Amino acid sequence: MAHEQHQQVINALQDCIIVCNHCYDACLKEENMQMMAECIRLDKECAEICSYLAQALCRDTPFASELAAACATICEACGNECNKHEHEHCQKCAKACFQCAEACKSIA
């Protein structure tokens, strides 16, 4: 099955989706939400591209390399933004994003 060869990447993608969605929700509840606007936007972008790539890998997409490269770029951008904030949810998100970016690079 197609997804078995990419299982480690899919696992990293799923972890990133969960953590980005949590960060997104937590950022919406922060006092100074305007300061978190870019973090919120990138959390959403990252979770969505990770979700799409995970599904595409399960379908044995012929675009795995291209999609993984784009996903790695978005994960790194989200991780860099989250790293700017001291909130625990942002720090956890940055870590998951960087791990996911590395996993994506392995197939890009």
PDB file of N, CA and C in Angstrom:
ATOM      1  N   MET A   1       0.846  -1.193   0.000  1.00  0.00           N
ATOM      2  CA  MET A   1       0.000   0.000   0.000  1.00  0.00           C
ATOM      3  C   MET A   1       0.885   1.248   0.000  1.00  0.00           C
ATOM      4  N   ALA A   2       0.427   2.248  -0.705  1.00  0.00           N
ATOM      5  CA  ALA A   2       1.205   3.475  -0.903  1.00  0.00           C
ATOM      6  C   ALA A   2       1.551   4.165   0.408  1.00  0.00           C
ATOM      7  N   HIS A   3       0.614   4.214   1.319  1.00  0.00           N
ATOM      8  CA  HIS A   3       0.856   4.976   2.542  1.00  0.00           C
ATOM      9  C   HIS A   3       1.910   4.345   3.443  1.00  0.00           C
ATOM     10  N   GLU A   4       2.141   3.059   3.315  1.00  0.00           N
ATOM     11  CA  GLU A   4       3.095   2.390   4.190  1.00  0.00           C
ATOM     12  C   GLU A   4       4.522   2.896   3.986  1.00  0.00           C
ATOM     13  N   GLN A   5       4.895   3.235   2.759  1.00  0.00           N
ATOM     14  CA  GLN A   5       6.253   3.712   2.512  1.00  0.00           C
ATOM     15  C   GLN A   5       6.471   5.112   3.062  1.00  0.00           C
ATOM     16  N   HIS A   6       5.397   5.823   3.317  1.00  0.00           N
ATOM     17  CA  HIS A   6       5.490   7.189   3.835  1.00  0.00           C
ATOM     18  C   HIS A   6       4.931   7.313   5.259  1.00  0.00           C
ATOM     19  N   GLN A   7       4.834   6.206   5.979  1.00  0.00           N
ATOM     20  CA  GLN A   7       4.154   6.227   7.274  1.00  0.00           C
ATOM     21  C   GLN A   7       4.791   7.193   8.267  1.00  0.00           C
ATOM     22  N   GLN A   8       6.121   7.285   8.295  1.00  0.00           N
ATOM     23  CA  GLN A   8       6.766   8.205   9.238  1.00  0.00           C
ATOM     24  C   GLN A   8       6.430   9.658   8.907  1.00  0.00           C
ATOM     25  N   VAL A   9       6.383   9.976   7.630  1.00  0.00           N
ATOM     26  CA  VAL A   9       6.024  11.332   7.217  1.00  0.00           C
ATOM     27  C   VAL A   9       4.565  11.604   7.575  1.00  0.00           C
ATOM     28  N   ILE A  10       3.696  10.652   7.300  1.00  0.00           N
ATOM     29  CA  ILE A  10       2.275  10.808   7.623  1.00  0.00           C
ATOM     30  C   ILE A  10       2.090  11.017   9.123  1.00  0.00           C
ATOM     31  N   ASN A  11       2.831  10.283   9.941  1.00  0.00           N
ATOM     32  CA  ASN A  11       2.749  10.455  11.396  1.00  0.00           C
ATOM     33  C   ASN A  11       3.171  11.869  11.805  1.00  0.00           C
ATOM     34  N   ALA A  12       4.257  12.366  11.209  1.00  0.00           N
ATOM     35  CA  ALA A  12       4.724  13.730  11.513  1.00  0.00           C
ATOM     36  C   ALA A  12       3.690  14.754  11.062  1.00  0.00           C
ATOM     37  N   LEU A  13       3.079  14.517   9.906  1.00  0.00           N
ATOM     38  CA  LEU A  13       2.036  15.415   9.408  1.00  0.00           C
ATOM     39  C   LEU A  13       0.845  15.443  10.357  1.00  0.00           C
ATOM     40  N   GLN A  14       0.421  14.277  10.804  1.00  0.00           N
ATOM     41  CA  GLN A  14      -0.726  14.209  11.722  1.00  0.00           C
ATOM     42  C   GLN A  14      -0.422  14.892  13.042  1.00  0.00           C
ATOM     43  N   ASP A  15       0.775  14.701  13.563  1.00  0.00           N
ATOM     44  CA  ASP A  15       1.173  15.387  14.802  1.00  0.00           C
ATOM     45  C   ASP A  15       1.128  16.901  14.598  1.00  0.00           C
ATOM     46  N   CYS A  16       1.637  17.352  13.470  1.00  0.00           N
ATOM     47  CA  CYS A  16       1.686  18.780  13.180  1.00  0.00           C
ATOM     48  C   CYS A  16       0.270  19.359  13.050  1.00  0.00           C
ATOM     49  N   ILE A  17      -0.613  18.628  12.408  1.00  0.00           N
ATOM     50  CA  ILE A  17      -2.008  19.071  12.263  1.00  0.00           C
ATOM     51  C   ILE A  17      -2.631  19.303  13.639  1.00  0.00           C
ATOM     52  N   ILE A  18      -2.466  18.337  14.525  1.00  0.00           N
ATOM     53  CA  ILE A  18      -3.066  18.415  15.861  1.00  0.00           C
ATOM     54  C   ILE A  18      -2.504  19.606  16.632  1.00  0.00           C
ATOM     55  N   VAL A  19      -1.189  19.756  16.618  1.00  0.00           N
ATOM     56  CA  VAL A  19      -0.547  20.821  17.392  1.00  0.00           C
ATOM     57  C   VAL A  19      -0.860  22.196  16.794  1.00  0.00           C
ATOM     58  N   CYS A  20      -0.867  22.302  15.465  1.00  0.00           N
ATOM     59  CA  CYS A  20      -1.201  23.586  14.826  1.00  0.00           C
ATOM     60  C   CYS A  20      -2.648  23.987  15.119  1.00  0.00           C
ATOM     61  N   ASN A  21      -3.547  23.031  15.074  1.00  0.00           N
ATOM     62  CA  ASN A  21      -4.947  23.354  15.375  1.00  0.00           C
ATOM     63  C   ASN A  21      -5.113  23.777  16.830  1.00  0.00           C
ATOM     64  N   HIS A  22      -4.376  23.145  17.734  1.00  0.00           N
ATOM     65  CA  HIS A  22      -4.430  23.553  19.138  1.00  0.00           C
ATOM     66  C   HIS A  22      -3.868  24.964  19.305  1.00  0.00           C
ATOM     67  N   CYS A  23      -2.739  25.232  18.657  1.00  0.00           N
ATOM     68  CA  CYS A  23      -2.113  26.552  18.749  1.00  0.00           C
ATOM     69  C   CYS A  23      -3.055  27.614  18.172  1.00  0.00           C
ATOM     70  N   TYR A  24      -3.644  27.317  17.046  1.00  0.00           N
ATOM     71  CA  TYR A  24      -4.614  28.214  16.400  1.00  0.00           C
ATOM     72  C   TYR A  24      -5.721  28.602  17.385  1.00  0.00           C
ATOM     73  N   ASP A  25      -6.303  27.588  18.014  1.00  0.00           N
ATOM     74  CA  ASP A  25      -7.392  27.819  18.962  1.00  0.00           C
ATOM     75  C   ASP A  25      -6.906  28.601  20.185  1.00  0.00           C
ATOM     76  N   ALA A  26      -5.747  28.232  20.709  1.00  0.00           N
ATOM     77  CA  ALA A  26      -5.211  28.910  21.893  1.00  0.00           C
ATOM     78  C   ALA A  26      -4.853  30.364  21.581  1.00  0.00           C
ATOM     79  N   CYS A  27      -4.311  30.616  20.389  1.00  0.00           N
ATOM     80  CA  CYS A  27      -3.963  31.989  20.008  1.00  0.00           C
ATOM     81  C   CYS A  27      -5.208  32.870  19.913  1.00  0.00           C
ATOM     82  N   LEU A  28      -6.302  32.289  19.472  1.00  0.00           N
ATOM     83  CA  LEU A  28      -7.550  33.049  19.385  1.00  0.00           C
ATOM     84  C   LEU A  28      -8.046  33.492  20.762  1.00  0.00           C
ATOM     85  N   LYS A  29      -7.580  32.825  21.802  1.00  0.00           N
ATOM     86  CA  LYS A  29      -8.008  33.133  23.166  1.00  0.00           C
ATOM     87  C   LYS A  29      -7.017  34.023  23.918  1.00  0.00           C
ATOM     88  N   GLU A  30      -5.909  34.371  23.274  1.00  0.00           N
ATOM     89  CA  GLU A  30      -4.916  35.229  23.924  1.00  0.00           C
ATOM     90  C   GLU A  30      -5.464  36.648  24.063  1.00  0.00           C
ATOM     91  N   GLU A  31      -4.989  37.354  25.101  1.00  0.00           N
ATOM     92  CA  GLU A  31      -5.439  38.726  25.361  1.00  0.00           C
ATOM     93  C   GLU A  31      -5.204  39.646  24.176  1.00  0.00           C
ATOM     94  N   ASN A  32      -3.995  39.639  23.669  1.00  0.00           N
ATOM     95  CA  ASN A  32      -3.645  40.511  22.550  1.00  0.00           C
ATOM     96  C   ASN A  32      -3.673  39.684  21.262  1.00  0.00           C
ATOM     97  N   MET A  33      -4.880  39.371  20.809  1.00  0.00           N
ATOM     98  CA  MET A  33      -5.040  38.517  19.648  1.00  0.00           C
ATOM     99  C   MET A  33      -4.443  39.154  18.392  1.00  0.00           C
ATOM    100  N   GLN A  34      -4.471  40.477  18.310  1.00  0.00           N
ATOM    101  CA  GLN A  34      -3.902  41.148  17.134  1.00  0.00           C
ATOM    102  C   GLN A  34      -2.414  40.833  16.983  1.00  0.00           C
ATOM    103  N   MET A  35      -1.719  40.751  18.112  1.00  0.00           N
ATOM    104  CA  MET A  35      -0.308  40.408  18.087  1.00  0.00           C
ATOM    105  C   MET A  35      -0.093  38.975  17.580  1.00  0.00           C
ATOM    106  N   MET A  36      -1.110  38.138  17.702  1.00  0.00           N
ATOM    107  CA  MET A  36      -1.016  36.732  17.316  1.00  0.00           C
ATOM    108  C   MET A  36      -1.538  36.474  15.905  1.00  0.00           C
ATOM    109  N   ALA A  37      -1.918  37.525  15.190  1.00  0.00           N
ATOM    110  CA  ALA A  37      -2.585  37.363  13.891  1.00  0.00           C
ATOM    111  C   ALA A  37      -1.776  36.510  12.913  1.00  0.00           C
ATOM    112  N   GLU A  38      -0.496  36.776  12.791  1.00  0.00           N
ATOM    113  CA  GLU A  38       0.327  36.013  11.839  1.00  0.00           C
ATOM    114  C   GLU A  38       0.477  34.568  12.291  1.00  0.00           C
ATOM    115  N   CYS A  39       0.582  34.354  13.577  1.00  0.00           N
ATOM    116  CA  CYS A  39       0.674  33.005  14.119  1.00  0.00           C
ATOM    117  C   CYS A  39      -0.619  32.236  13.808  1.00  0.00           C
ATOM    118  N   ILE A  40      -1.737  32.866  14.025  1.00  0.00           N
ATOM    119  CA  ILE A  40      -3.028  32.250  13.754  1.00  0.00           C
ATOM    120  C   ILE A  40      -3.139  31.879  12.274  1.00  0.00           C
ATOM    121  N   ARG A  41      -2.772  32.826  11.404  1.00  0.00           N
ATOM    122  CA  ARG A  41      -2.864  32.583   9.965  1.00  0.00           C
ATOM    123  C   ARG A  41      -1.975  31.413   9.543  1.00  0.00           C
ATOM    124  N   LEU A  42      -0.745  31.399  10.031  1.00  0.00           N
ATOM    125  CA  LEU A  42       0.169  30.333   9.644  1.00  0.00           C
ATOM    126  C   LEU A  42      -0.201  28.990  10.261  1.00  0.00           C
ATOM    127  N   ASP A  43      -0.755  28.990  11.471  1.00  0.00           N
ATOM    128  CA  ASP A  43      -1.250  27.741  12.061  1.00  0.00           C
ATOM    129  C   ASP A  43      -2.278  27.097  11.130  1.00  0.00           C
ATOM    130  N   LYS A  44      -3.185  27.913  10.625  1.00  0.00           N
ATOM    131  CA  LYS A  44      -4.246  27.420   9.738  1.00  0.00           C
ATOM    132  C   LYS A  44      -3.658  26.926   8.419  1.00  0.00           C
ATOM    133  N   GLU A  45      -2.768  27.721   7.814  1.00  0.00           N
ATOM    134  CA  GLU A  45      -2.119  27.326   6.556  1.00  0.00           C
ATOM    135  C   GLU A  45      -1.386  25.995   6.734  1.00  0.00           C
ATOM    136  N   CYS A  46      -0.644  25.896   7.814  1.00  0.00           N
ATOM    137  CA  CYS A  46       0.173  24.717   8.064  1.00  0.00           C
ATOM    138  C   CYS A  46      -0.700  23.474   8.272  1.00  0.00           C
ATOM    139  N   ALA A  47      -1.709  23.588   9.099  1.00  0.00           N
ATOM    140  CA  ALA A  47      -2.590  22.439   9.348  1.00  0.00           C
ATOM    141  C   ALA A  47      -3.256  21.975   8.051  1.00  0.00           C
ATOM    142  N   GLU A  48      -3.648  22.918   7.217  1.00  0.00           N
ATOM    143  CA  GLU A  48      -4.337  22.551   5.981  1.00  0.00           C
ATOM    144  C   GLU A  48      -3.403  21.876   4.980  1.00  0.00           C
ATOM    145  N   ILE A  49      -2.179  22.396   4.793  1.00  0.00           N
ATOM    146  CA  ILE A  49      -1.259  21.763   3.841  1.00  0.00           C
ATOM    147  C   ILE A  49      -0.819  20.401   4.360  1.00  0.00           C
ATOM    148  N   CYS A  50      -0.628  20.283   5.661  1.00  0.00           N
ATOM    149  CA  CYS A  50      -0.260  18.984   6.233  1.00  0.00           C
ATOM    150  C   CYS A  50      -1.377  17.966   6.018  1.00  0.00           C
ATOM    151  N   SER A  51      -2.606  18.390   6.206  1.00  0.00           N
ATOM    152  CA  SER A  51      -3.745  17.506   6.003  1.00  0.00           C
ATOM    153  C   SER A  51      -3.830  17.059   4.545  1.00  0.00           C
ATOM    154  N   TYR A  52      -3.663  18.012   3.641  1.00  0.00           N
ATOM    155  CA  TYR A  52      -3.732  17.670   2.230  1.00  0.00           C
ATOM    156  C   TYR A  52      -2.608  16.699   1.849  1.00  0.00           C
ATOM    157  N   LEU A  53      -1.391  16.974   2.301  1.00  0.00           N
ATOM    158  CA  LEU A  53      -0.270  16.102   1.957  1.00  0.00           C
ATOM    159  C   LEU A  53      -0.471  14.697   2.520  1.00  0.00           C
ATOM    160  N   ALA A  54      -0.947  14.588   3.751  1.00  0.00           N
ATOM    161  CA  ALA A  54      -1.191  13.263   4.336  1.00  0.00           C
ATOM    162  C   ALA A  54      -2.189  12.480   3.487  1.00  0.00           C
ATOM    163  N   GLN A  55      -3.250  13.143   3.064  1.00  0.00           N
ATOM    164  CA  GLN A  55      -4.246  12.475   2.223  1.00  0.00           C
ATOM    165  C   GLN A  55      -3.651  12.097   0.871  1.00  0.00           C
ATOM    166  N   ALA A  56      -2.893  13.004   0.282  1.00  0.00           N
ATOM    167  CA  ALA A  56      -2.291  12.758  -1.026  1.00  0.00           C
ATOM    168  C   ALA A  56      -1.302  11.593  -0.973  1.00  0.00           C
ATOM    169  N   LEU A  57      -0.529  11.498   0.099  1.00  0.00           N
ATOM    170  CA  LEU A  57       0.418  10.396   0.235  1.00  0.00           C
ATOM    171  C   LEU A  57      -0.317   9.062   0.349  1.00  0.00           C
ATOM    172  N   CYS A  58      -1.451   9.068   1.007  1.00  0.00           N
ATOM    173  CA  CYS A  58      -2.253   7.841   1.120  1.00  0.00           C
ATOM    174  C   CYS A  58      -2.824   7.417  -0.236  1.00  0.00           C
ATOM    175  N   ARG A  59      -2.974   8.382  -1.133  1.00  0.00           N
ATOM    176  CA  ARG A  59      -3.470   8.098  -2.489  1.00  0.00           C
ATOM    177  C   ARG A  59      -2.332   7.809  -3.457  1.00  0.00           C
ATOM    178  N   ASP A  60      -1.106   7.804  -2.985  1.00  0.00           N
ATOM    179  CA  ASP A  60       0.074   7.597  -3.816  1.00  0.00           C
ATOM    180  C   ASP A  60       0.169   8.656  -4.915  1.00  0.00           C
ATOM    181  N   THR A  61       0.047   9.907  -4.500  1.00  0.00           N
ATOM    182  CA  THR A  61       0.104  11.017  -5.437  1.00  0.00           C
ATOM    183  C   THR A  61       1.405  11.018  -6.248  1.00  0.00           C
ATOM    184  N   PRO A  62       1.330  11.358  -7.528  1.00  0.00           N
ATOM    185  CA  PRO A  62       2.556  11.504  -8.302  1.00  0.00           C
ATOM    186  C   PRO A  62       3.282  12.822  -7.998  1.00  0.00           C
ATOM    187  N   PHE A  63       2.669  13.662  -7.175  1.00  0.00           N
ATOM    188  CA  PHE A  63       3.234  14.971  -6.835  1.00  0.00           C
ATOM    189  C   PHE A  63       3.804  15.009  -5.418  1.00  0.00           C
ATOM    190  N   ALA A  64       4.145  13.857  -4.877  1.00  0.00           N
ATOM    191  CA  ALA A  64       4.620  13.781  -3.487  1.00  0.00           C
ATOM    192  C   ALA A  64       5.799  14.716  -3.237  1.00  0.00           C
ATOM    193  N   SER A  65       6.755  14.720  -4.112  1.00  0.00           N
ATOM    194  CA  SER A  65       7.947  15.528  -3.924  1.00  0.00           C
ATOM    195  C   SER A  65       7.622  17.019  -3.911  1.00  0.00           C
ATOM    196  N   GLU A  66       6.836  17.462  -4.882  1.00  0.00           N
ATOM    197  CA  GLU A  66       6.479  18.877  -4.971  1.00  0.00           C
ATOM    198  C   GLU A  66       5.631  19.326  -3.786  1.00  0.00           C
ATOM    199  N   LEU A  67       4.662  18.518  -3.422  1.00  0.00           N
ATOM    200  CA  LEU A  67       3.795  18.864  -2.290  1.00  0.00           C
ATOM    201  C   LEU A  67       4.576  18.859  -0.979  1.00  0.00           C
ATOM    202  N   ALA A  68       5.476  17.893  -0.835  1.00  0.00           N
ATOM    203  CA  ALA A  68       6.290  17.818   0.387  1.00  0.00           C
ATOM    204  C   ALA A  68       7.211  19.024   0.506  1.00  0.00           C
ATOM    205  N   ALA A  69       7.749  19.492  -0.609  1.00  0.00           N
ATOM    206  CA  ALA A  69       8.616  20.675  -0.579  1.00  0.00           C
ATOM    207  C   ALA A  69       7.818  21.901  -0.145  1.00  0.00           C
ATOM    208  N   ALA A  70       6.620  22.060  -0.691  1.00  0.00           N
ATOM    209  CA  ALA A  70       5.767  23.190  -0.300  1.00  0.00           C
ATOM    210  C   ALA A  70       5.381  23.077   1.172  1.00  0.00           C
ATOM    211  N   CYS A  71       5.051  21.882   1.603  1.00  0.00           N
ATOM    212  CA  CYS A  71       4.663  21.666   2.997  1.00  0.00           C
ATOM    213  C   CYS A  71       5.828  22.001   3.933  1.00  0.00           C
ATOM    214  N   ALA A  72       7.035  21.592   3.568  1.00  0.00           N
ATOM    215  CA  ALA A  72       8.208  21.890   4.403  1.00  0.00           C
ATOM    216  C   ALA A  72       8.400  23.392   4.541  1.00  0.00           C
ATOM    217  N   THR A  73       8.212  24.126   3.450  1.00  0.00           N
ATOM    218  CA  THR A  73       8.353  25.584   3.476  1.00  0.00           C
ATOM    219  C   THR A  73       7.332  26.217   4.413  1.00  0.00           C
ATOM    220  N   ILE A  74       6.091  25.757   4.323  1.00  0.00           N
ATOM    221  CA  ILE A  74       5.020  26.310   5.169  1.00  0.00           C
ATOM    222  C   ILE A  74       5.231  25.915   6.632  1.00  0.00           C
ATOM    223  N   CYS A  75       5.631  24.680   6.877  1.00  0.00           N
ATOM    224  CA  CYS A  75       5.906  24.245   8.252  1.00  0.00           C
ATOM    225  C   CYS A  75       7.021  25.082   8.872  1.00  0.00           C
ATOM    226  N   GLU A  76       8.068  25.347   8.108  1.00  0.00           N
ATOM    227  CA  GLU A  76       9.163  26.167   8.631  1.00  0.00           C
ATOM    228  C   GLU A  76       8.702  27.590   8.924  1.00  0.00           C
ATOM    229  N   ALA A  77       7.876  28.147   8.049  1.00  0.00           N
ATOM    230  CA  ALA A  77       7.361  29.501   8.276  1.00  0.00           C
ATOM    231  C   ALA A  77       6.513  29.543   9.544  1.00  0.00           C
ATOM    232  N   CYS A  78       5.677  28.535   9.725  1.00  0.00           N
ATOM    233  CA  CYS A  78       4.837  28.478  10.926  1.00  0.00           C
ATOM    234  C   CYS A  78       5.711  28.297  12.170  1.00  0.00           C
ATOM    235  N   GLY A  79       6.688  27.418  12.087  1.00  0.00           N
ATOM    236  CA  GLY A  79       7.592  27.204  13.217  1.00  0.00           C
ATOM    237  C   GLY A  79       8.358  28.459  13.586  1.00  0.00           C
ATOM    238  N   ASN A  80       8.831  29.177  12.581  1.00  0.00           N
ATOM    239  CA  ASN A  80       9.564  30.422  12.844  1.00  0.00           C
ATOM    240  C   ASN A  80       8.664  31.464  13.510  1.00  0.00           C
ATOM    241  N   GLU A  81       7.429  31.566  13.061  1.00  0.00           N
ATOM    242  CA  GLU A  81       6.499  32.524  13.668  1.00  0.00           C
ATOM    243  C   GLU A  81       6.166  32.115  15.099  1.00  0.00           C
ATOM    244  N   CYS A  82       5.858  30.847  15.299  1.00  0.00           N
ATOM    245  CA  CYS A  82       5.525  30.381  16.651  1.00  0.00           C
ATOM    246  C   CYS A  82       6.696  30.570  17.613  1.00  0.00           C
ATOM    247  N   ASN A  83       7.914  30.420  17.111  1.00  0.00           N
ATOM    248  CA  ASN A  83       9.107  30.600  17.946  1.00  0.00           C
ATOM    249  C   ASN A  83       9.225  32.016  18.490  1.00  0.00           C
ATOM    250  N   LYS A  84       8.564  32.971  17.870  1.00  0.00           N
ATOM    251  CA  LYS A  84       8.610  34.365  18.316  1.00  0.00           C
ATOM    252  C   LYS A  84       7.782  34.598  19.576  1.00  0.00           C
ATOM    253  N   HIS A  85       6.929  33.650  19.920  1.00  0.00           N
ATOM    254  CA  HIS A  85       5.997  33.816  21.050  1.00  0.00           C
ATOM    255  C   HIS A  85       6.370  32.859  22.174  1.00  0.00           C
ATOM    256  N   GLU A  86       6.263  33.333  23.387  1.00  0.00           N
ATOM    257  CA  GLU A  86       6.672  32.532  24.544  1.00  0.00           C
ATOM    258  C   GLU A  86       5.598  31.581  25.059  1.00  0.00           C
ATOM    259  N   HIS A  87       4.401  31.670  24.525  1.00  0.00           N
ATOM    260  CA  HIS A  87       3.320  30.796  24.988  1.00  0.00           C
ATOM    261  C   HIS A  87       3.719  29.332  24.792  1.00  0.00           C
ATOM    262  N   GLU A  88       3.347  28.509  25.748  1.00  0.00           N
ATOM    263  CA  GLU A  88       3.699  27.088  25.673  1.00  0.00           C
ATOM    264  C   GLU A  88       3.145  26.453  24.397  1.00  0.00           C
ATOM    265  N   HIS A  89       1.899  26.811  24.039  1.00  0.00           N
ATOM    266  CA  HIS A  89       1.304  26.216  22.838  1.00  0.00           C
ATOM    267  C   HIS A  89       2.075  26.610  21.580  1.00  0.00           C
ATOM    268  N   CYS A  90       2.620  27.815  21.544  1.00  0.00           N
ATOM    269  CA  CYS A  90       3.411  28.249  20.395  1.00  0.00           C
ATOM    270  C   CYS A  90       4.745  27.511  20.340  1.00  0.00           C
ATOM    271  N   GLN A  91       5.368  27.320  21.485  1.00  0.00           N
ATOM    272  CA  GLN A  91       6.646  26.618  21.519  1.00  0.00           C
ATOM    273  C   GLN A  91       6.484  25.153  21.104  1.00  0.00           C
ATOM    274  N   LYS A  92       5.404  24.511  21.560  1.00  0.00           N
ATOM    275  CA  LYS A  92       5.137  23.130  21.152  1.00  0.00           C
ATOM    276  C   LYS A  92       4.847  23.063  19.660  1.00  0.00           C
ATOM    277  N   CYS A  93       4.140  24.053  19.164  1.00  0.00           N
ATOM    278  CA  CYS A  93       3.809  24.099  17.747  1.00  0.00           C
ATOM    279  C   CYS A  93       5.080  24.270  16.909  1.00  0.00           C
ATOM    280  N   ALA A  94       5.952  25.161  17.325  1.00  0.00           N
ATOM    281  CA  ALA A  94       7.200  25.370  16.589  1.00  0.00           C
ATOM    282  C   ALA A  94       7.983  24.062  16.487  1.00  0.00           C
ATOM    283  N   LYS A  95       8.076  23.346  17.582  1.00  0.00           N
ATOM    284  CA  LYS A  95       8.815  22.083  17.591  1.00  0.00           C
ATOM    285  C   LYS A  95       8.194  21.072  16.620  1.00  0.00           C
ATOM    286  N   ALA A  96       6.875  20.935  16.664  1.00  0.00           N
ATOM    287  CA  ALA A  96       6.191  19.989  15.768  1.00  0.00           C
ATOM    288  C   ALA A  96       6.344  20.411  14.307  1.00  0.00           C
ATOM    289  N   CYS A  97       6.284  21.714  14.054  1.00  0.00           N
ATOM    290  CA  CYS A  97       6.430  22.210  12.686  1.00  0.00           C
ATOM    291  C   CYS A  97       7.822  21.922  12.138  1.00  0.00           C
ATOM    292  N   PHE A  98       8.843  22.149  12.945  1.00  0.00           N
ATOM    293  CA  PHE A  98      10.208  21.898  12.486  1.00  0.00           C
ATOM    294  C   PHE A  98      10.440  20.408  12.253  1.00  0.00           C
ATOM    295  N   GLN A  99       9.885  19.567  13.113  1.00  0.00           N
ATOM    296  CA  GLN A  99      10.010  18.122  12.919  1.00  0.00           C
ATOM    297  C   GLN A  99       9.292  17.691  11.641  1.00  0.00           C
ATOM    298  N   CYS A 100       8.128  18.251  11.401  1.00  0.00           N
ATOM    299  CA  CYS A 100       7.362  17.922  10.208  1.00  0.00           C
ATOM    300  C   CYS A 100       8.094  18.408   8.955  1.00  0.00           C
ATOM    301  N   ALA A 101       8.664  19.590   9.019  1.00  0.00           N
ATOM    302  CA  ALA A 101       9.421  20.117   7.876  1.00  0.00           C
ATOM    303  C   ALA A 101      10.557  19.169   7.509  1.00  0.00           C
ATOM    304  N   GLU A 102      11.264  18.666   8.510  1.00  0.00           N
ATOM    305  CA  GLU A 102      12.362  17.734   8.244  1.00  0.00           C
ATOM    306  C   GLU A 102      11.843  16.446   7.626  1.00  0.00           C
ATOM    307  N   ALA A 103      10.720  15.946   8.124  1.00  0.00           N
ATOM    308  CA  ALA A 103      10.136  14.728   7.555  1.00  0.00           C
ATOM    309  C   ALA A 103       9.732  14.966   6.098  1.00  0.00           C
ATOM    310  N   CYS A 104       9.160  16.111   5.821  1.00  0.00           N
ATOM    311  CA  CYS A 104       8.751  16.432   4.448  1.00  0.00           C
ATOM    312  C   CYS A 104       9.954  16.546   3.529  1.00  0.00           C
ATOM    313  N   LYS A 105      11.031  17.132   4.029  1.00  0.00           N
ATOM    314  CA  LYS A 105      12.238  17.274   3.212  1.00  0.00           C
ATOM    315  C   LYS A 105      12.799  15.906   2.815  1.00  0.00           C
ATOM    316  N   SER A 106      12.547  14.894   3.631  1.00  0.00           N
ATOM    317  CA  SER A 106      13.069  13.558   3.340  1.00  0.00           C
ATOM    318  C   SER A 106      12.427  12.951   2.084  1.00  0.00           C
ATOM    319  N   ILE A 107      11.288  13.471   1.673  1.00  0.00           N
ATOM    320  CA  ILE A 107      10.652  12.953   0.441  1.00  0.00           C
ATOM    321  C   ILE A 107      10.522  14.029  -0.632  1.00  0.00           C
ATOM    322  N   ALA A 108      10.990  15.236  -0.327  1.00  0.00           N
ATOM    323  CA  ALA A 108      10.873  16.332  -1.300  1.00  0.00           C
ATOM    324  C   ALA A 108      11.913  16.200  -2.406  1.00  0.00           C
TER     325      ALA A 108
END
